[in-house]
């Protein structure tokens, strides 16, 4: 596995994954070759975590103002490592270089923690539990049951 890949949502466009080596977008399949994925909030909606959930990569995620269903589940179950995020104004411009340096230092600290052999069992436990959860919750059976329940709810609502 390669070491890390940064996933960033930026103003007006979504960058699904940018290789630190080539500065080009890479596919969800190629992202699965990375041991760690860093995902930080931007200004657009993203489901970037979903296709790589079963890759075995550990997600580093910052606090978000808006959450997808997938992000809520990962947070509720502790399937990620928390990182700080830079502060931005309403135009998506960073509010000061010092804050960005703090964020980079924080990500480096979290990365060092994850790479520390003393924490290997904790990291593997997070990965194992997240894979099991995704395999169960996003299985064809679970998705079919969800769709059936949505149809029943709409049917009952139409009868009122």
mmCIF file with all atom_site columns, C-alpha atoms in Angstrom:
data_model
loop_
_atom_site.group_PDB
_atom_site.id
_atom_site.type_symbol
_atom_site.label_atom_id
_atom_site.label_alt_id
_atom_site.label_comp_id
_atom_site.label_asym_id
_atom_site.label_entity_id
_atom_site.label_seq_id
_atom_site.pdbx_PDB_ins_code
_atom_site.Cartn_x
_atom_site.Cartn_y
_atom_site.Cartn_z
_atom_site.occupancy
_atom_site.B_iso_or_equiv
_atom_site.pdbx_formal_charge
_atom_site.auth_seq_id
_atom_site.auth_comp_id
_atom_site.auth_asym_id
_atom_site.auth_atom_id
_atom_site.pdbx_PDB_model_num
ATOM 1   C CA . UNK A 1 1   ? 0.000   0.000  0.000   1.00 0.00 ? 1   UNK A CA 1
ATOM 2   C CA . UNK A 1 2   ? 1.097   3.545  -0.676  1.00 0.00 ? 2   UNK A CA 1
ATOM 3   C CA . UNK A 1 3   ? 1.105   5.752  2.394   1.00 0.00 ? 3   UNK A CA 1
ATOM 4   C CA . UNK A 1 4   ? -1.477  8.545  2.081   1.00 0.00 ? 4   UNK A CA 1
ATOM 5   C CA . UNK A 1 5   ? -3.748  10.425 -0.288  1.00 0.00 ? 5   UNK A CA 1
ATOM 6   C CA . UNK A 1 6   ? -5.435  13.727 0.345   1.00 0.00 ? 6   UNK A CA 1
ATOM 7   C CA . UNK A 1 7   ? -9.102  14.025 -0.657  1.00 0.00 ? 7   UNK A CA 1
ATOM 8   C CA . UNK A 1 8   ? -10.287 17.618 -0.728  1.00 0.00 ? 8   UNK A CA 1
ATOM 9   C CA . UNK A 1 9   ? -13.563 19.283 -1.601  1.00 0.00 ? 9   UNK A CA 1
ATOM 10  C CA . UNK A 1 10  ? -12.853 22.756 -2.942  1.00 0.00 ? 10  UNK A CA 1
ATOM 11  C CA . UNK A 1 11  ? -14.987 25.740 -3.873  1.00 0.00 ? 11  UNK A CA 1
ATOM 12  C CA . UNK A 1 12  ? -17.067 25.173 -6.962  1.00 0.00 ? 12  UNK A CA 1
ATOM 13  C CA . UNK A 1 13  ? -15.607 21.806 -7.919  1.00 0.00 ? 13  UNK A CA 1
ATOM 14  C CA . UNK A 1 14  ? -14.900 18.413 -6.455  1.00 0.00 ? 14  UNK A CA 1
ATOM 15  C CA . UNK A 1 15  ? -11.477 16.843 -6.656  1.00 0.00 ? 15  UNK A CA 1
ATOM 16  C CA . UNK A 1 16  ? -12.188 13.143 -6.065  1.00 0.00 ? 16  UNK A CA 1
ATOM 17  C CA . UNK A 1 17  ? -8.557  12.310 -5.392  1.00 0.00 ? 17  UNK A CA 1
ATOM 18  C CA . UNK A 1 18  ? -5.338  13.990 -6.378  1.00 0.00 ? 18  UNK A CA 1
ATOM 19  C CA . UNK A 1 19  ? -2.120  12.033 -6.486  1.00 0.00 ? 19  UNK A CA 1
ATOM 20  C CA . UNK A 1 20  ? 0.648   13.733 -4.512  1.00 0.00 ? 20  UNK A CA 1
ATOM 21  C CA . UNK A 1 21  ? 3.094   12.346 -7.085  1.00 0.00 ? 21  UNK A CA 1
ATOM 22  C CA . UNK A 1 22  ? 1.463   13.421 -10.355 1.00 0.00 ? 22  UNK A CA 1
ATOM 23  C CA . UNK A 1 23  ? -1.034  16.117 -9.267  1.00 0.00 ? 23  UNK A CA 1
ATOM 24  C CA . UNK A 1 24  ? -3.634  14.378 -11.434 1.00 0.00 ? 24  UNK A CA 1
ATOM 25  C CA . UNK A 1 25  ? -7.022  13.028 -10.426 1.00 0.00 ? 25  UNK A CA 1
ATOM 26  C CA . UNK A 1 26  ? -7.066  9.317  -9.739  1.00 0.00 ? 26  UNK A CA 1
ATOM 27  C CA . UNK A 1 27  ? -9.888  6.796  -9.763  1.00 0.00 ? 27  UNK A CA 1
ATOM 28  C CA . UNK A 1 28  ? -11.676 5.391  -6.724  1.00 0.00 ? 28  UNK A CA 1
ATOM 29  C CA . UNK A 1 29  ? -10.076 2.027  -7.528  1.00 0.00 ? 29  UNK A CA 1
ATOM 30  C CA . UNK A 1 30  ? -6.595  3.546  -7.490  1.00 0.00 ? 30  UNK A CA 1
ATOM 31  C CA . UNK A 1 31  ? -7.357  5.269  -4.179  1.00 0.00 ? 31  UNK A CA 1
ATOM 32  C CA . UNK A 1 32  ? -7.664  1.790  -2.681  1.00 0.00 ? 32  UNK A CA 1
ATOM 33  C CA . UNK A 1 33  ? -3.889  1.450  -2.974  1.00 0.00 ? 33  UNK A CA 1
ATOM 34  C CA . UNK A 1 34  ? -3.424  3.991  -0.159  1.00 0.00 ? 34  UNK A CA 1
ATOM 35  C CA . UNK A 1 35  ? -3.172  3.062  3.505   1.00 0.00 ? 35  UNK A CA 1
ATOM 36  C CA . UNK A 1 36  ? -4.549  6.429  4.726   1.00 0.00 ? 36  UNK A CA 1
ATOM 37  C CA . UNK A 1 37  ? -7.026  8.829  3.126   1.00 0.00 ? 37  UNK A CA 1
ATOM 38  C CA . UNK A 1 38  ? -7.371  12.406 4.372   1.00 0.00 ? 38  UNK A CA 1
ATOM 39  C CA . UNK A 1 39  ? -10.790 13.926 3.753   1.00 0.00 ? 39  UNK A CA 1
ATOM 40  C CA . UNK A 1 40  ? -11.484 17.566 4.647   1.00 0.00 ? 40  UNK A CA 1
ATOM 41  C CA . UNK A 1 41  ? -14.567 19.673 4.096   1.00 0.00 ? 41  UNK A CA 1
ATOM 42  C CA . UNK A 1 42  ? -14.840 22.169 1.284   1.00 0.00 ? 42  UNK A CA 1
ATOM 43  C CA . UNK A 1 43  ? -17.858 23.890 -0.214  1.00 0.00 ? 43  UNK A CA 1
ATOM 44  C CA . UNK A 1 44  ? -19.352 21.099 -2.331  1.00 0.00 ? 44  UNK A CA 1
ATOM 45  C CA . UNK A 1 45  ? -21.121 17.817 -1.596  1.00 0.00 ? 45  UNK A CA 1
ATOM 46  C CA . UNK A 1 46  ? -19.045 14.665 -1.797  1.00 0.00 ? 46  UNK A CA 1
ATOM 47  C CA . UNK A 1 47  ? -19.560 10.937 -1.393  1.00 0.00 ? 47  UNK A CA 1
ATOM 48  C CA . UNK A 1 48  ? -15.872 10.225 -1.882  1.00 0.00 ? 48  UNK A CA 1
ATOM 49  C CA . UNK A 1 49  ? -15.696 7.978  1.177   1.00 0.00 ? 49  UNK A CA 1
ATOM 50  C CA . UNK A 1 50  ? -18.357 5.549  -0.011  1.00 0.00 ? 50  UNK A CA 1
ATOM 51  C CA . UNK A 1 51  ? -16.530 3.841  -2.915  1.00 0.00 ? 51  UNK A CA 1
ATOM 52  C CA . UNK A 1 52  ? -13.393 3.335  -0.861  1.00 0.00 ? 52  UNK A CA 1
ATOM 53  C CA . UNK A 1 53  ? -15.087 2.145  2.343   1.00 0.00 ? 53  UNK A CA 1
ATOM 54  C CA . UNK A 1 54  ? -14.092 -1.479 1.738   1.00 0.00 ? 54  UNK A CA 1
ATOM 55  C CA . UNK A 1 55  ? -10.582 -0.660 0.536   1.00 0.00 ? 55  UNK A CA 1
ATOM 56  C CA . UNK A 1 56  ? -9.039  -1.065 3.962   1.00 0.00 ? 56  UNK A CA 1
ATOM 57  C CA . UNK A 1 57  ? -7.806  2.529  4.066   1.00 0.00 ? 57  UNK A CA 1
ATOM 58  C CA . UNK A 1 58  ? -8.042  4.451  7.313   1.00 0.00 ? 58  UNK A CA 1
ATOM 59  C CA . UNK A 1 59  ? -9.872  7.768  6.952   1.00 0.00 ? 59  UNK A CA 1
ATOM 60  C CA . UNK A 1 60  ? -8.574  10.948 8.575   1.00 0.00 ? 60  UNK A CA 1
ATOM 61  C CA . UNK A 1 61  ? -11.581 13.299 8.764   1.00 0.00 ? 61  UNK A CA 1
ATOM 62  C CA . UNK A 1 62  ? -12.049 16.820 10.089  1.00 0.00 ? 62  UNK A CA 1
ATOM 63  C CA . UNK A 1 63  ? -15.190 18.274 11.628  1.00 0.00 ? 63  UNK A CA 1
ATOM 64  C CA . UNK A 1 64  ? -17.744 19.260 8.981   1.00 0.00 ? 64  UNK A CA 1
ATOM 65  C CA . UNK A 1 65  ? -20.588 21.738 8.910   1.00 0.00 ? 65  UNK A CA 1
ATOM 66  C CA . UNK A 1 66  ? -22.627 19.395 6.728   1.00 0.00 ? 66  UNK A CA 1
ATOM 67  C CA . UNK A 1 67  ? -22.562 15.596 6.899   1.00 0.00 ? 67  UNK A CA 1
ATOM 68  C CA . UNK A 1 68  ? -23.523 12.855 4.485   1.00 0.00 ? 68  UNK A CA 1
ATOM 69  C CA . UNK A 1 69  ? -25.247 9.737  5.833   1.00 0.00 ? 69  UNK A CA 1
ATOM 70  C CA . UNK A 1 70  ? -21.986 7.872  5.400   1.00 0.00 ? 70  UNK A CA 1
ATOM 71  C CA . UNK A 1 71  ? -19.976 10.487 7.355   1.00 0.00 ? 71  UNK A CA 1
ATOM 72  C CA . UNK A 1 72  ? -22.520 10.418 10.190  1.00 0.00 ? 72  UNK A CA 1
ATOM 73  C CA . UNK A 1 73  ? -22.240 6.641  10.447  1.00 0.00 ? 73  UNK A CA 1
ATOM 74  C CA . UNK A 1 74  ? -18.445 6.723  10.419  1.00 0.00 ? 74  UNK A CA 1
ATOM 75  C CA . UNK A 1 75  ? -18.421 9.354  13.172  1.00 0.00 ? 75  UNK A CA 1
ATOM 76  C CA . UNK A 1 76  ? -21.032 7.574  15.304  1.00 0.00 ? 76  UNK A CA 1
ATOM 77  C CA . UNK A 1 77  ? -19.071 4.312  15.128  1.00 0.00 ? 77  UNK A CA 1
ATOM 78  C CA . UNK A 1 78  ? -15.562 5.784  15.444  1.00 0.00 ? 78  UNK A CA 1
ATOM 79  C CA . UNK A 1 79  ? -14.354 4.466  12.089  1.00 0.00 ? 79  UNK A CA 1
ATOM 80  C CA . UNK A 1 80  ? -11.911 7.339  11.450  1.00 0.00 ? 80  UNK A CA 1
ATOM 81  C CA . UNK A 1 81  ? -9.156  9.355  13.065  1.00 0.00 ? 81  UNK A CA 1
ATOM 82  C CA . UNK A 1 82  ? -10.054 13.002 13.773  1.00 0.00 ? 82  UNK A CA 1
ATOM 83  C CA . UNK A 1 83  ? -7.916  15.810 12.399  1.00 0.00 ? 83  UNK A CA 1
ATOM 84  C CA . UNK A 1 84  ? -8.070  19.590 12.670  1.00 0.00 ? 84  UNK A CA 1
ATOM 85  C CA . UNK A 1 85  ? -9.167  21.600 9.665   1.00 0.00 ? 85  UNK A CA 1
ATOM 86  C CA . UNK A 1 86  ? -8.183  25.023 8.398   1.00 0.00 ? 86  UNK A CA 1
ATOM 87  C CA . UNK A 1 87  ? -10.617 27.877 8.938   1.00 0.00 ? 87  UNK A CA 1
ATOM 88  C CA . UNK A 1 88  ? -12.084 29.468 5.816   1.00 0.00 ? 88  UNK A CA 1
ATOM 89  C CA . UNK A 1 89  ? -14.156 32.570 5.187   1.00 0.00 ? 89  UNK A CA 1
ATOM 90  C CA . UNK A 1 90  ? -17.408 32.512 3.189   1.00 0.00 ? 90  UNK A CA 1
ATOM 91  C CA . UNK A 1 91  ? -15.416 32.766 -0.071  1.00 0.00 ? 91  UNK A CA 1
ATOM 92  C CA . UNK A 1 92  ? -13.354 29.644 0.742   1.00 0.00 ? 92  UNK A CA 1
ATOM 93  C CA . UNK A 1 93  ? -10.182 31.636 1.381   1.00 0.00 ? 93  UNK A CA 1
ATOM 94  C CA . UNK A 1 94  ? -7.965  30.511 4.235   1.00 0.00 ? 94  UNK A CA 1
ATOM 95  C CA . UNK A 1 95  ? -8.036  32.777 7.277   1.00 0.00 ? 95  UNK A CA 1
ATOM 96  C CA . UNK A 1 96  ? -4.342  33.001 7.961   1.00 0.00 ? 96  UNK A CA 1
ATOM 97  C CA . UNK A 1 97  ? -1.237  31.007 7.229   1.00 0.00 ? 97  UNK A CA 1
ATOM 98  C CA . UNK A 1 98  ? -0.620  30.192 10.889  1.00 0.00 ? 98  UNK A CA 1
ATOM 99  C CA . UNK A 1 99  ? -3.847  28.193 11.097  1.00 0.00 ? 99  UNK A CA 1
ATOM 100 C CA . UNK A 1 100 ? -2.944  26.193 7.983   1.00 0.00 ? 100 UNK A CA 1
ATOM 101 C CA . UNK A 1 101 ? 0.454   25.355 9.489   1.00 0.00 ? 101 UNK A CA 1
ATOM 102 C CA . UNK A 1 102 ? -1.295  24.139 12.651  1.00 0.00 ? 102 UNK A CA 1
ATOM 103 C CA . UNK A 1 103 ? -3.545  21.904 10.563  1.00 0.00 ? 103 UNK A CA 1
ATOM 104 C CA . UNK A 1 104 ? -0.589  20.370 8.720   1.00 0.00 ? 104 UNK A CA 1
ATOM 105 C CA . UNK A 1 105 ? 1.174   19.749 12.039  1.00 0.00 ? 105 UNK A CA 1
ATOM 106 C CA . UNK A 1 106 ? -1.994  18.119 13.401  1.00 0.00 ? 106 UNK A CA 1
ATOM 107 C CA . UNK A 1 107 ? -2.326  15.808 10.384  1.00 0.00 ? 107 UNK A CA 1
ATOM 108 C CA . UNK A 1 108 ? 1.348   14.886 10.774  1.00 0.00 ? 108 UNK A CA 1
ATOM 109 C CA . UNK A 1 109 ? 0.779   14.059 14.448  1.00 0.00 ? 109 UNK A CA 1
ATOM 110 C CA . UNK A 1 110 ? -2.250  11.872 13.664  1.00 0.00 ? 110 UNK A CA 1
ATOM 111 C CA . UNK A 1 111 ? -0.311  10.153 10.881  1.00 0.00 ? 111 UNK A CA 1
ATOM 112 C CA . UNK A 1 112 ? 2.603   9.487  13.269  1.00 0.00 ? 112 UNK A CA 1
ATOM 113 C CA . UNK A 1 113 ? 0.163   8.072  15.844  1.00 0.00 ? 113 UNK A CA 1
ATOM 114 C CA . UNK A 1 114 ? -1.348  5.728  13.247  1.00 0.00 ? 114 UNK A CA 1
ATOM 115 C CA . UNK A 1 115 ? 2.094   4.575  12.070  1.00 0.00 ? 115 UNK A CA 1
ATOM 116 C CA . UNK A 1 116 ? 3.370   3.958  15.619  1.00 0.00 ? 116 UNK A CA 1
ATOM 117 C CA . UNK A 1 117 ? 3.658   0.215  16.168  1.00 0.00 ? 117 UNK A CA 1
ATOM 118 C CA . UNK A 1 118 ? 2.159   0.586  19.668  1.00 0.00 ? 118 UNK A CA 1
ATOM 119 C CA . UNK A 1 119 ? -1.104  1.726  18.060  1.00 0.00 ? 119 UNK A CA 1
ATOM 120 C CA . UNK A 1 120 ? -1.188  -0.948 15.341  1.00 0.00 ? 120 UNK A CA 1
ATOM 121 C CA . UNK A 1 121 ? -3.842  -3.033 17.108  1.00 0.00 ? 121 UNK A CA 1
ATOM 122 C CA . UNK A 1 122 ? -6.085  0.028  17.586  1.00 0.00 ? 122 UNK A CA 1
ATOM 123 C CA . UNK A 1 123 ? -5.767  0.999  13.912  1.00 0.00 ? 123 UNK A CA 1
ATOM 124 C CA . UNK A 1 124 ? -6.467  -2.585 12.773  1.00 0.00 ? 124 UNK A CA 1
ATOM 125 C CA . UNK A 1 125 ? -9.509  -2.731 15.068  1.00 0.00 ? 125 UNK A CA 1
ATOM 126 C CA . UNK A 1 126 ? -10.919 0.488  13.537  1.00 0.00 ? 126 UNK A CA 1
ATOM 127 C CA . UNK A 1 127 ? -10.366 -0.897 10.030  1.00 0.00 ? 127 UNK A CA 1
ATOM 128 C CA . UNK A 1 128 ? -11.865 -4.306 10.838  1.00 0.00 ? 128 UNK A CA 1
ATOM 129 C CA . UNK A 1 129 ? -14.987 -2.825 12.421  1.00 0.00 ? 129 UNK A CA 1
ATOM 130 C CA . UNK A 1 130 ? -15.517 -0.352 9.583   1.00 0.00 ? 130 UNK A CA 1
ATOM 131 C CA . UNK A 1 131 ? -15.183 -3.094 6.927   1.00 0.00 ? 131 UNK A CA 1
ATOM 132 C CA . UNK A 1 132 ? -17.652 -5.320 8.792   1.00 0.00 ? 132 UNK A CA 1
ATOM 133 C CA . UNK A 1 133 ? -20.128 -2.456 9.201   1.00 0.00 ? 133 UNK A CA 1
ATOM 134 C CA . UNK A 1 134 ? -19.969 -1.419 5.541   1.00 0.00 ? 134 UNK A CA 1
ATOM 135 C CA . UNK A 1 135 ? -20.247 -5.033 4.348   1.00 0.00 ? 135 UNK A CA 1
ATOM 136 C CA . UNK A 1 136 ? -23.411 -5.443 6.425   1.00 0.00 ? 136 UNK A CA 1
ATOM 137 C CA . UNK A 1 137 ? -25.074 -2.056 5.998   1.00 0.00 ? 137 UNK A CA 1
ATOM 138 C CA . UNK A 1 138 ? -24.337 -1.653 2.291   1.00 0.00 ? 138 UNK A CA 1
ATOM 139 C CA . UNK A 1 139 ? -24.975 -5.259 1.287   1.00 0.00 ? 139 UNK A CA 1
ATOM 140 C CA . UNK A 1 140 ? -27.531 -5.920 -1.468  1.00 0.00 ? 140 UNK A CA 1
ATOM 141 C CA . UNK A 1 141 ? -29.916 -7.317 1.186   1.00 0.00 ? 141 UNK A CA 1
ATOM 142 C CA . UNK A 1 142 ? -29.670 -4.186 3.377   1.00 0.00 ? 142 UNK A CA 1
ATOM 143 C CA . UNK A 1 143 ? -30.146 -1.860 0.414   1.00 0.00 ? 143 UNK A CA 1
ATOM 144 C CA . UNK A 1 144 ? -33.187 -3.867 -0.751  1.00 0.00 ? 144 UNK A CA 1
ATOM 145 C CA . UNK A 1 145 ? -34.723 -3.717 2.745   1.00 0.00 ? 145 UNK A CA 1
ATOM 146 C CA . UNK A 1 146 ? -34.101 0.030  2.886   1.00 0.00 ? 146 UNK A CA 1
ATOM 147 C CA . UNK A 1 147 ? -35.768 0.558  -0.499  1.00 0.00 ? 147 UNK A CA 1
ATOM 148 C CA . UNK A 1 148 ? -38.727 -1.620 0.535   1.00 0.00 ? 148 UNK A CA 1
ATOM 149 C CA . UNK A 1 149 ? -39.170 0.402  3.740   1.00 0.00 ? 149 UNK A CA 1
ATOM 150 C CA . UNK A 1 150 ? -39.070 3.676  1.803   1.00 0.00 ? 150 UNK A CA 1
ATOM 151 C CA . UNK A 1 151 ? -41.764 2.374  -0.562  1.00 0.00 ? 151 UNK A CA 1
ATOM 152 C CA . UNK A 1 152 ? -43.921 1.270  2.394   1.00 0.00 ? 152 UNK A CA 1
ATOM 153 C CA . UNK A 1 153 ? -43.564 4.684  4.034   1.00 0.00 ? 153 UNK A CA 1
ATOM 154 C CA . UNK A 1 154 ? -44.570 6.439  0.805   1.00 0.00 ? 154 UNK A CA 1
ATOM 155 C CA . UNK A 1 155 ? -47.498 4.060  0.323   1.00 0.00 ? 155 UNK A CA 1
ATOM 156 C CA . UNK A 1 156 ? -48.744 4.690  3.868   1.00 0.00 ? 156 UNK A CA 1
ATOM 157 C CA . UNK A 1 157 ? -48.291 8.446  3.457   1.00 0.00 ? 157 UNK A CA 1
ATOM 158 C CA . UNK A 1 158 ? -50.293 8.367  0.208   1.00 0.00 ? 158 UNK A CA 1
ATOM 159 C CA . UNK A 1 159 ? -53.158 6.592  1.987   1.00 0.00 ? 159 UNK A CA 1
ATOM 160 C CA . UNK A 1 160 ? -53.503 9.317  4.627   1.00 0.00 ? 160 UNK A CA 1
#
